[in-house]
Amino acid sequence: MQKKGKFDYILLETTGLADPGAVASMFWVDAELGSDIYLDGIITVVDSKYGLKHLTEEKPDGLVNEATRQVALADMILINKTDLVSEEELNNLRTTIRSINGLGKVLETQRSRVHLSNILDLHAYDILSGISLQKKLQHVSTAPHLDQSIVTVTFEVPGSAKEESLNVFIQNLLWEKNVKNKDGHCMEVIRLKGLVSIKDKPQQMIVQGIHELYDLEESLVNWKDDAERACQLVFIGRNLDKDVLQQLFLAAVAEAEEQRTAPGRDGVCPSH
């Protein structure tokens, strides 16, 4: 970046087994510190012929399947080599991808041919994402959960949250990792995205999270004076329970007494 002329764009290719969240987090933090580099988005390429096999492969000792994690974190998913499989195989792959990540955009390609405008300047992590996020949230796909370890859940709650209460809710999920589903398994959030209404703030707020990192930022869109405010959140992760998450969030918004006795909070979950 210190060289004369600098770069227009940096496309960083990780190894096939890498967790892109760890690399992405580094650049996200850099941008917060005023770096010239900012995180634009995560792109995952899925091989049509072998993708389903990789995505459904079971790992030992509760480890997360690397291919599934890469799809879960993606803002853009390219299903490549579509000409090498039947329509039925392609449909099965599409359904599996959507059950893991209902928020990312999916493009189908052959020989990885894709227009650069589709994969560059995604603005998936900055305030420009607020406008496109509103449209995306209206079309979040929550396909039937096909016995996947990683799934997408989403909900909308009317009203506004106190910023402090929202932070506590997110920190319990991402940092403390002490939120459990009805079966007693700890929820692991890999990706978090949403538009929320914060009490006494005129702007719609964007919440974003990858692993333990999260950010709450003002969007470029203001709430209309006569509009009913609401908070809409999308979670991608393991062992997620929509009902428990929604109840905990409602308790955080209401700041009622039930917050202390809300379900799902019991002890600390072991880290893998």
PDB file of N, CA, C and O in Angstrom, residues 79-120:
ATOM      1  N   ILE A  79     -21.530 -20.902  -7.897  1.00  0.00           N
ATOM      2  CA  ILE A  79     -21.642 -22.345  -8.147  1.00  0.00           C
ATOM      3  C   ILE A  79     -21.048 -22.579  -9.540  1.00  0.00           C
ATOM      4  O   ILE A  79     -21.627 -22.163 -10.542  1.00  0.00           O
ATOM      5  N   ASN A  80     -19.881 -23.196  -9.576  1.00  0.00           N
ATOM      6  CA  ASN A  80     -19.133 -23.329 -10.828  1.00  0.00           C
ATOM      7  C   ASN A  80     -19.284 -24.739 -11.432  1.00  0.00           C
ATOM      8  O   ASN A  80     -19.691 -25.675 -10.754  1.00  0.00           O
ATOM      9  N   LYS A  81     -18.945 -24.850 -12.710  1.00  0.00           N
ATOM     10  CA  LYS A  81     -18.998 -26.127 -13.449  1.00  0.00           C
ATOM     11  C   LYS A  81     -20.416 -26.696 -13.510  1.00  0.00           C
ATOM     12  O   LYS A  81     -20.623 -27.901 -13.386  1.00  0.00           O
ATOM     13  N   THR A  82     -21.396 -25.807 -13.662  1.00  0.00           N
ATOM     14  CA  THR A  82     -22.799 -26.258 -13.682  1.00  0.00           C
ATOM     15  C   THR A  82     -23.091 -27.149 -14.885  1.00  0.00           C
ATOM     16  O   THR A  82     -24.079 -27.882 -14.891  1.00  0.00           O
ATOM     17  N   ASP A  83     -22.221 -27.083 -15.920  1.00  0.00           N
ATOM     18  CA  ASP A  83     -22.438 -27.893 -17.119  1.00  0.00           C
ATOM     19  C   ASP A  83     -22.042 -29.358 -16.921  1.00  0.00           C
ATOM     20  O   ASP A  83     -22.316 -30.196 -17.775  1.00  0.00           O
ATOM     21  N   LEU A  84     -21.421 -29.666 -15.772  1.00  0.00           N
ATOM     22  CA  LEU A  84     -20.944 -31.035 -15.548  1.00  0.00           C
ATOM     23  C   LEU A  84     -21.922 -31.888 -14.732  1.00  0.00           C
ATOM     24  O   LEU A  84     -21.649 -33.054 -14.456  1.00  0.00           O
ATOM     25  N   VAL A  85     -23.059 -31.302 -14.326  1.00  0.00           N
ATOM     26  CA  VAL A  85     -24.007 -32.057 -13.496  1.00  0.00           C
ATOM     27  C   VAL A  85     -25.417 -31.955 -14.067  1.00  0.00           C
ATOM     28  O   VAL A  85     -25.720 -31.063 -14.857  1.00  0.00           O
ATOM     29  N   SER A  86     -26.281 -32.868 -13.607  1.00  0.00           N
ATOM     30  CA  SER A  86     -27.683 -32.846 -14.048  1.00  0.00           C
ATOM     31  C   SER A  86     -28.443 -31.752 -13.300  1.00  0.00           C
ATOM     32  O   SER A  86     -27.980 -31.238 -12.278  1.00  0.00           O
ATOM     33  N   GLU A  87     -29.623 -31.409 -13.801  1.00  0.00           N
ATOM     34  CA  GLU A  87     -30.454 -30.382 -13.156  1.00  0.00           C
ATOM     35  C   GLU A  87     -30.848 -30.811 -11.746  1.00  0.00           C
ATOM     36  O   GLU A  87     -30.917 -29.995 -10.826  1.00  0.00           O
ATOM     37  N   GLU A  88     -31.100 -32.097 -11.557  1.00  0.00           N
ATOM     38  CA  GLU A  88     -31.465 -32.616 -10.221  1.00  0.00           C
ATOM     39  C   GLU A  88     -30.308 -32.446  -9.237  1.00  0.00           C
ATOM     40  O   GLU A  88     -30.509 -31.994  -8.101  1.00  0.00           O
ATOM     41  N   GLU A  89     -29.090 -32.789  -9.675  1.00  0.00           N
ATOM     42  CA  GLU A  89     -27.919 -32.619  -8.808  1.00  0.00           C
ATOM     43  C   GLU A  89     -27.705 -31.150  -8.463  1.00  0.00           C
ATOM     44  O   GLU A  89     -27.390 -30.805  -7.325  1.00  0.00           O
ATOM     45  N   LEU A  90     -27.912 -30.289  -9.462  1.00  0.00           N
ATOM     46  CA  LEU A  90     -27.744 -28.850  -9.258  1.00  0.00           C
ATOM     47  C   LEU A  90     -28.783 -28.320  -8.280  1.00  0.00           C
ATOM     48  O   LEU A  90     -28.475 -27.494  -7.401  1.00  0.00           O
ATOM     49  N   ASN A  91     -30.014 -28.808  -8.392  1.00  0.00           N
ATOM     50  CA  ASN A  91     -31.073 -28.392  -7.468  1.00  0.00           C
ATOM     51  C   ASN A  91     -30.764 -28.793  -6.033  1.00  0.00           C
ATOM     52  O   ASN A  91     -30.996 -28.031  -5.094  1.00  0.00           O
ATOM     53  N   ASN A  92     -30.258 -30.014  -5.857  1.00  0.00           N
ATOM     54  CA  ASN A  92     -29.875 -30.482  -4.517  1.00  0.00           C
ATOM     55  C   ASN A  92     -28.793 -29.597  -3.921  1.00  0.00           C
ATOM     56  O   ASN A  92     -28.826 -29.252  -2.733  1.00  0.00           O
ATOM     57  N   LEU A  93     -27.824 -29.210  -4.756  1.00  0.00           N
ATOM     58  CA  LEU A  93     -26.734 -28.347  -4.299  1.00  0.00           C
ATOM     59  C   LEU A  93     -27.252 -26.956  -3.940  1.00  0.00           C
ATOM     60  O   LEU A  93     -26.903 -26.396  -2.904  1.00  0.00           O
ATOM     61  N   ARG A  94     -28.128 -26.412  -4.803  1.00  0.00           N
ATOM     62  CA  ARG A  94     -28.720 -25.090  -4.527  1.00  0.00           C
ATOM     63  C   ARG A  94     -29.447 -25.089  -3.178  1.00  0.00           C
ATOM     64  O   ARG A  94     -29.312 -24.174  -2.369  1.00  0.00           O
ATOM     65  N   THR A  95     -30.261 -26.128  -2.954  1.00  0.00           N
ATOM     66  CA  THR A  95     -31.047 -26.218  -1.716  1.00  0.00           C
ATOM     67  C   THR A  95     -30.141 -26.315  -0.495  1.00  0.00           C
ATOM     68  O   THR A  95     -30.395 -25.676   0.536  1.00  0.00           O
ATOM     69  N   THR A  96     -29.087 -27.103  -0.602  1.00  0.00           N
ATOM     70  CA  THR A  96     -28.151 -27.256   0.516  1.00  0.00           C
ATOM     71  C   THR A  96     -27.457 -25.932   0.814  1.00  0.00           C
ATOM     72  O   THR A  96     -27.345 -25.526   1.981  1.00  0.00           O
ATOM     73  N   ILE A  97     -27.006 -25.234  -0.223  1.00  0.00           N
ATOM     74  CA  ILE A  97     -26.336 -23.933  -0.033  1.00  0.00           C
ATOM     75  C   ILE A  97     -27.285 -22.940   0.619  1.00  0.00           C
ATOM     76  O   ILE A  97     -26.917 -22.235   1.556  1.00  0.00           O
ATOM     77  N   ARG A  98     -28.537 -22.899   0.154  1.00  0.00           N
ATOM     78  CA  ARG A  98     -29.510 -21.948   0.711  1.00  0.00           C
ATOM     79  C   ARG A  98     -29.861 -22.278   2.169  1.00  0.00           C
ATOM     80  O   ARG A  98     -30.162 -21.398   2.955  1.00  0.00           O
ATOM     81  N   SER A  99     -29.843 -23.565   2.522  1.00  0.00           N
ATOM     82  CA  SER A  99     -30.161 -23.937   3.908  1.00  0.00           C
ATOM     83  C   SER A  99     -29.032 -23.502   4.847  1.00  0.00           C
ATOM     84  O   SER A  99     -29.257 -23.238   6.025  1.00  0.00           O
ATOM     85  N   ILE A 100     -27.800 -23.420   4.315  1.00  0.00           N
ATOM     86  CA  ILE A 100     -26.658 -22.974   5.124  1.00  0.00           C
ATOM     87  C   ILE A 100     -26.608 -21.453   5.184  1.00  0.00           C
ATOM     88  O   ILE A 100     -26.479 -20.859   6.246  1.00  0.00           O
ATOM     89  N   ASN A 101     -26.708 -20.809   4.013  1.00  0.00           N
ATOM     90  CA  ASN A 101     -26.575 -19.355   3.933  1.00  0.00           C
ATOM     91  C   ASN A 101     -27.734 -18.801   3.117  1.00  0.00           C
ATOM     92  O   ASN A 101     -27.767 -18.919   1.900  1.00  0.00           O
ATOM     93  N   GLY A 102     -28.685 -18.199   3.815  1.00  0.00           N
ATOM     94  CA  GLY A 102     -29.873 -17.656   3.150  1.00  0.00           C
ATOM     95  C   GLY A 102     -29.716 -16.200   2.770  1.00  0.00           C
ATOM     96  O   GLY A 102     -30.642 -15.582   2.245  1.00  0.00           O
ATOM     97  N   LEU A 103     -28.548 -15.603   3.040  1.00  0.00           N
ATOM     98  CA  LEU A 103     -28.363 -14.169   2.832  1.00  0.00           C
ATOM     99  C   LEU A 103     -27.463 -13.847   1.649  1.00  0.00           C
ATOM    100  O   LEU A 103     -27.657 -12.853   0.969  1.00  0.00           O
ATOM    101  N   GLY A 104     -26.459 -14.696   1.395  1.00  0.00           N
ATOM    102  CA  GLY A 104     -25.502 -14.424   0.321  1.00  0.00           C
ATOM    103  C   GLY A 104     -26.152 -14.513  -1.054  1.00  0.00           C
ATOM    104  O   GLY A 104     -27.134 -15.216  -1.261  1.00  0.00           O
ATOM    105  N   LYS A 105     -25.576 -13.770  -2.008  1.00  0.00           N
ATOM    106  CA  LYS A 105     -26.066 -13.830  -3.386  1.00  0.00           C
ATOM    107  C   LYS A 105     -25.445 -15.042  -4.070  1.00  0.00           C
ATOM    108  O   LYS A 105     -24.274 -15.344  -3.852  1.00  0.00           O
ATOM    109  N   VAL A 106     -26.219 -15.744  -4.884  1.00  0.00           N
ATOM    110  CA  VAL A 106     -25.723 -16.945  -5.572  1.00  0.00           C
ATOM    111  C   VAL A 106     -25.698 -16.697  -7.081  1.00  0.00           C
ATOM    112  O   VAL A 106     -26.687 -16.237  -7.660  1.00  0.00           O
ATOM    113  N   LEU A 107     -24.537 -16.979  -7.694  1.00  0.00           N
ATOM    114  CA  LEU A 107     -24.411 -16.910  -9.151  1.00  0.00           C
ATOM    115  C   LEU A 107     -23.954 -18.270  -9.658  1.00  0.00           C
ATOM    116  O   LEU A 107     -23.131 -18.921  -9.000  1.00  0.00           O
ATOM    117  N   GLU A 108     -24.469 -18.681 -10.802  1.00  0.00           N
ATOM    118  CA  GLU A 108     -24.056 -19.960 -11.379  1.00  0.00           C
ATOM    119  C   GLU A 108     -23.156 -19.711 -12.585  1.00  0.00           C
ATOM    120  O   GLU A 108     -23.470 -18.861 -13.430  1.00  0.00           O
ATOM    121  N   THR A 109     -22.025 -20.418 -12.630  1.00  0.00           N
ATOM    122  CA  THR A 109     -21.037 -20.155 -13.671  1.00  0.00           C
ATOM    123  C   THR A 109     -20.528 -21.452 -14.297  1.00  0.00           C
ATOM    124  O   THR A 109     -20.670 -22.533 -13.730  1.00  0.00           O
ATOM    125  N   GLN A 110     -19.921 -21.281 -15.461  1.00  0.00           N
ATOM    126  CA  GLN A 110     -19.193 -22.366 -16.124  1.00  0.00           C
ATOM    127  C   GLN A 110     -17.796 -21.837 -16.433  1.00  0.00           C
ATOM    128  O   GLN A 110     -17.652 -20.694 -16.864  1.00  0.00           O
ATOM    129  N   ARG A 111     -16.784 -22.663 -16.134  1.00  0.00           N
ATOM    130  CA  ARG A 111     -15.376 -22.265 -16.296  1.00  0.00           C
ATOM    131  C   ARG A 111     -15.057 -20.969 -15.544  1.00  0.00           C
ATOM    132  O   ARG A 111     -14.231 -20.156 -15.979  1.00  0.00           O
ATOM    133  N   SER A 112     -15.765 -20.750 -14.419  1.00  0.00           N
ATOM    134  CA  SER A 112     -15.545 -19.576 -13.549  1.00  0.00           C
ATOM    135  C   SER A 112     -15.705 -18.242 -14.273  1.00  0.00           C
ATOM    136  O   SER A 112     -15.138 -17.240 -13.856  1.00  0.00           O
ATOM    137  N   ARG A 113     -16.488 -18.237 -15.343  1.00  0.00           N
ATOM    138  CA  ARG A 113     -16.687 -16.973 -16.066  1.00  0.00           C
ATOM    139  C   ARG A 113     -17.732 -16.131 -15.339  1.00  0.00           C
ATOM    140  O   ARG A 113     -18.888 -16.524 -15.247  1.00  0.00           O
ATOM    141  N   VAL A 114     -17.303 -14.992 -14.859  1.00  0.00           N
ATOM    142  CA  VAL A 114     -18.216 -14.104 -14.133  1.00  0.00           C
ATOM    143  C   VAL A 114     -17.792 -12.661 -14.392  1.00  0.00           C
ATOM    144  O   VAL A 114     -16.590 -12.360 -14.480  1.00  0.00           O
ATOM    145  N   HIS A 115     -18.766 -11.772 -14.584  1.00  0.00           N
ATOM    146  CA  HIS A 115     -18.443 -10.363 -14.815  1.00  0.00           C
ATOM    147  C   HIS A 115     -17.897  -9.767 -13.527  1.00  0.00           C
ATOM    148  O   HIS A 115     -18.451  -9.991 -12.446  1.00  0.00           O
ATOM    149  N   LEU A 116     -16.801  -9.000 -13.660  1.00  0.00           N
ATOM    150  CA  LEU A 116     -16.149  -8.458 -12.455  1.00  0.00           C
ATOM    151  C   LEU A 116     -17.089  -7.574 -11.634  1.00  0.00           C
ATOM    152  O   LEU A 116     -16.948  -7.480 -10.414  1.00  0.00           O
ATOM    153  N   SER A 117     -18.058  -6.948 -12.281  1.00  0.00           N
ATOM    154  CA  SER A 117     -18.986  -6.070 -11.537  1.00  0.00           C
ATOM    155  C   SER A 117     -19.821  -6.868 -10.529  1.00  0.00           C
ATOM    156  O   SER A 117     -20.381  -6.305  -9.591  1.00  0.00           O
ATOM    157  N   ASN A 118     -19.907  -8.195 -10.741  1.00  0.00           N
ATOM    158  CA  ASN A 118     -20.677  -9.037  -9.814  1.00  0.00           C
ATOM    159  C   ASN A 118     -19.897  -9.422  -8.562  1.00  0.00           C
ATOM    160  O   ASN A 118     -20.489  -9.830  -7.563  1.00  0.00           O
ATOM    161  N   ILE A 119     -18.555  -9.351  -8.655  1.00  0.00           N
ATOM    162  CA  ILE A 119     -17.772  -9.823  -7.501  1.00  0.00           C
ATOM    163  C   ILE A 119     -16.872  -8.756  -6.876  1.00  0.00           C
ATOM    164  O   ILE A 119     -16.284  -8.987  -5.835  1.00  0.00           O
ATOM    165  N   LEU A 120     -16.761  -7.585  -7.532  1.00  0.00           N
ATOM    166  CA  LEU A 120     -15.985  -6.486  -6.949  1.00  0.00           C
ATOM    167  C   LEU A 120     -16.937  -5.397  -6.463  1.00  0.00           C
ATOM    168  O   LEU A 120     -18.074  -5.293  -6.908  1.00  0.00           O
TER     169      LEU A 120
END
